[in-house]
Coordinates of C-alpha atoms in Angstrom, one line a residue:
M1 CA -8.8 -30.2 -34.7
I2 CA -7.3 -29.0 -38.2
Y3 CA -10.0 -26.6 -40.1
S4 CA -8.7 -26.5 -43.1
S5 CA -6.7 -29.3 -45.9
K6 CA -3.3 -26.7 -45.2
P7 CA -2.9 -25.2 -41.9
H8 CA -2.0 -21.4 -42.3
S9 CA 0.5 -19.7 -40.4
C10 CA 0.7 -18.2 -36.7
L11 CA 3.6 -16.1 -36.2
L12 CA 5.2 -17.1 -32.4
Y13 CA 6.5 -14.3 -30.6
N14 CA 8.6 -16.0 -27.4
Q15 CA 9.0 -13.1 -24.8
G16 CA 10.5 -12.3 -22.1
L17 CA 9.3 -10.1 -19.5
M18 CA 7.7 -7.4 -20.9
P19 CA 5.8 -4.4 -18.8
Y20 CA 2.2 -5.1 -19.1
L21 CA 1.3 -1.9 -21.1
D22 CA 4.1 -2.6 -23.6
A23 CA 2.6 -5.8 -24.4
L24 CA -1.2 -4.3 -24.3
Q25 CA 0.0 -1.4 -26.7
W26 CA 1.3 -4.0 -29.0
Q27 CA -1.5 -6.2 -28.9
R28 CA -3.7 -3.3 -30.1
S29 CA -1.3 -2.6 -33.0
L30 CA -1.6 -6.1 -33.5
L31 CA -5.5 -6.3 -33.8
T32 CA -5.7 -3.0 -35.7
E33 CA -3.3 -4.2 -38.2
R34 CA -5.5 -7.4 -39.1
I35 CA -8.7 -5.4 -39.0
N36 CA -7.3 -3.4 -41.8
N37 CA -5.8 -6.1 -43.5
P38 CA -7.4 -9.5 -42.4
N39 CA -5.2 -11.3 -44.8
L40 CA -2.1 -11.2 -42.2
E41 CA -1.0 -14.0 -40.6
D42 CA -2.4 -14.7 -36.7
V43 CA -0.3 -14.4 -33.9
L44 CA 0.5 -16.0 -30.7
I45 CA 2.2 -14.0 -27.8
L46 CA 3.9 -15.7 -25.1
L47 CA 5.4 -13.7 -22.4
E48 CA 5.9 -13.1 -18.4
H49 CA 4.9 -9.3 -16.7
P50 CA 6.2 -7.8 -14.0
P51 CA 3.6 -7.7 -11.0
V52 CA 0.7 -5.9 -12.1
Y53 CA -3.0 -6.3 -11.3
T54 CA -6.0 -5.7 -14.2
L55 CA -9.3 -5.0 -14.2
G56 CA -11.7 -6.1 -16.9
Q57 CA -14.2 -4.2 -18.4
G58 CA -16.7 -3.4 -16.2
A59 CA -15.2 -5.5 -13.6
N60 CA -16.0 -4.8 -9.6
P61 CA -13.6 -2.9 -7.9
E62 CA -14.8 -4.6 -4.7
F63 CA -13.2 -7.5 -5.4
L64 CA -9.9 -5.5 -4.6
K65 CA -8.4 -5.8 -0.8
F66 CA -6.7 -2.7 -1.4
D67 CA -7.9 1.0 -1.6
L68 CA -7.8 1.6 -5.6
D69 CA -6.9 5.7 -4.8
K70 CA -4.0 4.8 -3.1
S71 CA -2.3 1.6 -4.5
E72 CA 1.4 0.8 -4.2
Y73 CA 0.8 -1.6 -7.1
H74 CA 0.2 -1.0 -10.6
L75 CA -3.2 -1.8 -11.6
Y76 CA -5.0 -0.8 -15.2
R77 CA -8.7 -1.6 -16.5
V78 CA -8.6 -2.7 -19.8
E79 CA -11.1 -3.8 -22.3
R80 CA -10.3 -8.0 -21.8
G81 CA -13.9 -9.6 -20.5
G82 CA -13.7 -10.3 -16.6
E83 CA -12.8 -9.3 -13.2
V84 CA -9.9 -8.9 -11.3
T85 CA -6.2 -11.0 -12.1
Y86 CA -2.7 -10.6 -11.2
H87 CA 0.2 -10.9 -13.4
C88 CA 3.6 -11.6 -12.2
P89 CA 7.1 -13.5 -12.9
G90 CA 6.5 -17.0 -13.3
Q91 CA 2.8 -17.0 -14.8
L92 CA 2.9 -18.0 -18.4
V93 CA 0.4 -15.3 -20.5
G94 CA -0.2 -16.4 -24.2
Y95 CA -2.1 -13.2 -26.1
P96 CA -3.6 -14.9 -29.1
I97 CA -4.2 -12.4 -32.0
L98 CA -6.3 -14.4 -34.2
N99 CA -8.8 -13.5 -37.0
L100 CA -11.7 -16.0 -36.0
H101 CA -13.2 -16.0 -40.0
R102 CA -10.3 -18.6 -40.1
Y103 CA -11.7 -20.3 -37.6
R104 CA -15.3 -20.1 -35.8
Q105 CA -17.4 -17.2 -35.0
D106 CA -18.5 -18.2 -31.5
L107 CA -17.1 -16.4 -28.9
H108 CA -18.2 -19.6 -26.6
W109 CA -16.4 -21.8 -28.6
Y110 CA -13.3 -19.8 -28.8
L111 CA -13.4 -19.8 -24.7
R112 CA -13.5 -23.4 -24.6
Q113 CA -10.4 -23.8 -27.5
L114 CA -8.3 -21.8 -24.9
E115 CA -9.3 -24.0 -22.3
E116 CA -8.3 -27.1 -24.2
V117 CA -4.9 -26.0 -24.9
I118 CA -4.3 -25.6 -21.0
I119 CA -5.9 -29.1 -20.6
R120 CA -3.4 -30.9 -23.1
V121 CA -0.7 -29.0 -21.7
L122 CA -1.5 -30.5 -18.0
A123 CA -2.4 -33.8 -19.3
K124 CA 1.3 -34.1 -20.8
Y125 CA 2.3 -34.0 -16.6
D126 CA -0.4 -36.5 -16.3
L127 CA -2.7 -33.9 -14.1
Q128 CA -6.3 -33.9 -15.2
G129 CA -7.3 -30.3 -16.1
E130 CA -10.8 -29.8 -15.3
R131 CA -13.7 -26.9 -16.2
I132 CA -16.5 -26.2 -14.1
S133 CA -19.4 -25.1 -15.1
G134 CA -20.6 -21.6 -15.3
F135 CA -16.9 -20.5 -15.0
T136 CA -14.1 -19.8 -17.6
G137 CA -10.4 -21.2 -17.0
V138 CA -8.9 -24.3 -16.1
W139 CA -8.5 -25.9 -12.4
L140 CA -6.4 -28.6 -10.9
E141 CA -8.1 -30.6 -8.2
G142 CA -10.5 -27.9 -7.3
R143 CA -7.8 -25.1 -7.3
K144 CA -7.7 -22.3 -10.5
V145 CA -4.5 -22.6 -12.3
A146 CA -5.3 -21.1 -15.6
A147 CA -7.5 -17.6 -16.2
I148 CA -9.0 -16.7 -19.3
G149 CA -10.2 -13.2 -20.2
I150 CA -10.5 -12.3 -24.1
K151 CA -11.6 -8.8 -26.3
V152 CA -13.0 -9.6 -29.8
S153 CA -13.1 -6.8 -32.5
R154 CA -14.5 -7.6 -35.8
W155 CA -13.6 -11.3 -34.8
V156 CA -9.8 -10.6 -34.3
T157 CA -9.1 -11.6 -31.1
M158 CA -6.7 -10.3 -28.3
H159 CA -5.7 -10.5 -24.4
G160 CA -5.9 -14.4 -23.7
F161 CA -4.9 -16.9 -21.3
S162 CA -2.5 -16.8 -18.2
L163 CA -1.2 -19.8 -16.7
N164 CA 0.3 -20.0 -13.1
V165 CA 3.5 -22.4 -13.6
C166 CA 5.9 -21.3 -10.2
P167 CA 4.8 -17.3 -9.3
D168 CA 5.0 -15.9 -6.1
M169 CA 1.5 -16.7 -5.1
T170 CA 1.2 -13.9 -2.2
G171 CA 0.0 -11.3 -5.0
F172 CA -3.2 -13.2 -5.0
E173 CA -4.0 -12.3 -1.5
R174 CA -4.9 -8.9 -2.2
I175 CA -7.6 -9.6 -4.6
V176 CA -10.5 -11.4 -5.3
P177 CA -9.0 -13.7 -8.4
C178 CA -11.7 -13.8 -11.0
G179 CA -14.0 -12.6 -8.5
I180 CA -14.6 -16.2 -7.6
T181 CA -14.8 -16.2 -3.7
D182 CA -15.3 -20.1 -2.9
K183 CA -12.6 -21.6 -5.1
A184 CA -8.8 -21.3 -4.4
V185 CA -5.8 -20.6 -7.2
G186 CA -3.1 -22.9 -7.8
S187 CA -0.1 -23.4 -9.4
L188 CA 1.6 -26.2 -11.5
A189 CA 4.3 -26.0 -8.8
E190 CA 2.3 -27.5 -6.3
W191 CA 2.1 -31.0 -8.4
I192 CA 5.4 -30.6 -10.1
P193 CA 8.3 -28.9 -8.1
G194 CA 11.2 -27.4 -9.7
I195 CA 8.9 -26.3 -12.9
K196 CA 9.9 -23.2 -14.8
C197 CA 7.7 -21.6 -17.5
L198 CA 10.8 -22.0 -19.9
E199 CA 9.6 -25.3 -20.1
I200 CA 5.9 -24.9 -20.3
R201 CA 6.6 -22.7 -23.5
D202 CA 7.3 -25.3 -25.7
Q203 CA 4.1 -27.5 -24.2
I204 CA 1.9 -24.2 -24.8
A205 CA 3.4 -24.0 -28.4
Q206 CA 2.7 -27.4 -29.2
C207 CA -1.2 -27.5 -28.1
F208 CA -2.0 -24.5 -29.3
S209 CA -0.6 -25.6 -33.0
E210 CA -2.8 -28.8 -32.5
V211 CA -5.8 -27.2 -31.0
F212 CA -5.9 -24.4 -34.0
G213 CA -4.6 -26.7 -36.6
V214 CA -2.3 -23.6 -37.4
K215 CA 1.4 -23.9 -38.3
L216 CA 3.7 -21.7 -35.7
V217 CA 6.6 -19.6 -37.4
D218 CA 9.2 -18.3 -35.2
S219 CA 9.0 -14.4 -35.3
Q220 CA 11.3 -11.3 -33.7
Y221 CA 9.4 -8.8 -31.6
R222 CA 10.1 -5.0 -33.0
R223 CA 8.8 -2.4 -30.8
Y224 CA 5.7 -0.4 -31.9

């Protein structure tokens, strides 16, 4: 759906493997800049993270299956919504920094649009992504393949979505992903053997452009 007669530009940063804290600092810098200057372009960052666990604001540590004080794993509590999740190579993460004044000032709408991006990507592989009432994310045949957690400040977004493409799934065994005890997680590699994140990146970008009605502009990362 296009929300203006002329799609506005959205900077696309296609990154490789980036430490979680580096990406977090980058997002915060981009968000602050756009709060101070609402005329700046929107941004979509696509990347992967080394293994890391994150807890959303107010997340319940009971969903961790290891001792928080004696953990050998990197774990951070951040400002997004949602419970605990896991990032690792083979999982494609998307961080949209969008000024929702350009779209719709409605967080539920925004969450559904992020789900729609993933659902359209899956449809390109003849897979039917599904929503489950009362939950946020996208499922395939009852297995959660995409998680979403966002933060919005003055209607500018940060954090975003993660899609399990071909990750080592054992990292999910140490948590209750997203705090959902009765639904398993899955990855696209279970349905599409041999699939890699590099292929999915282009599909994500195209579907994001369609859903949000933006023109993506390839951009180069500069360290903040």
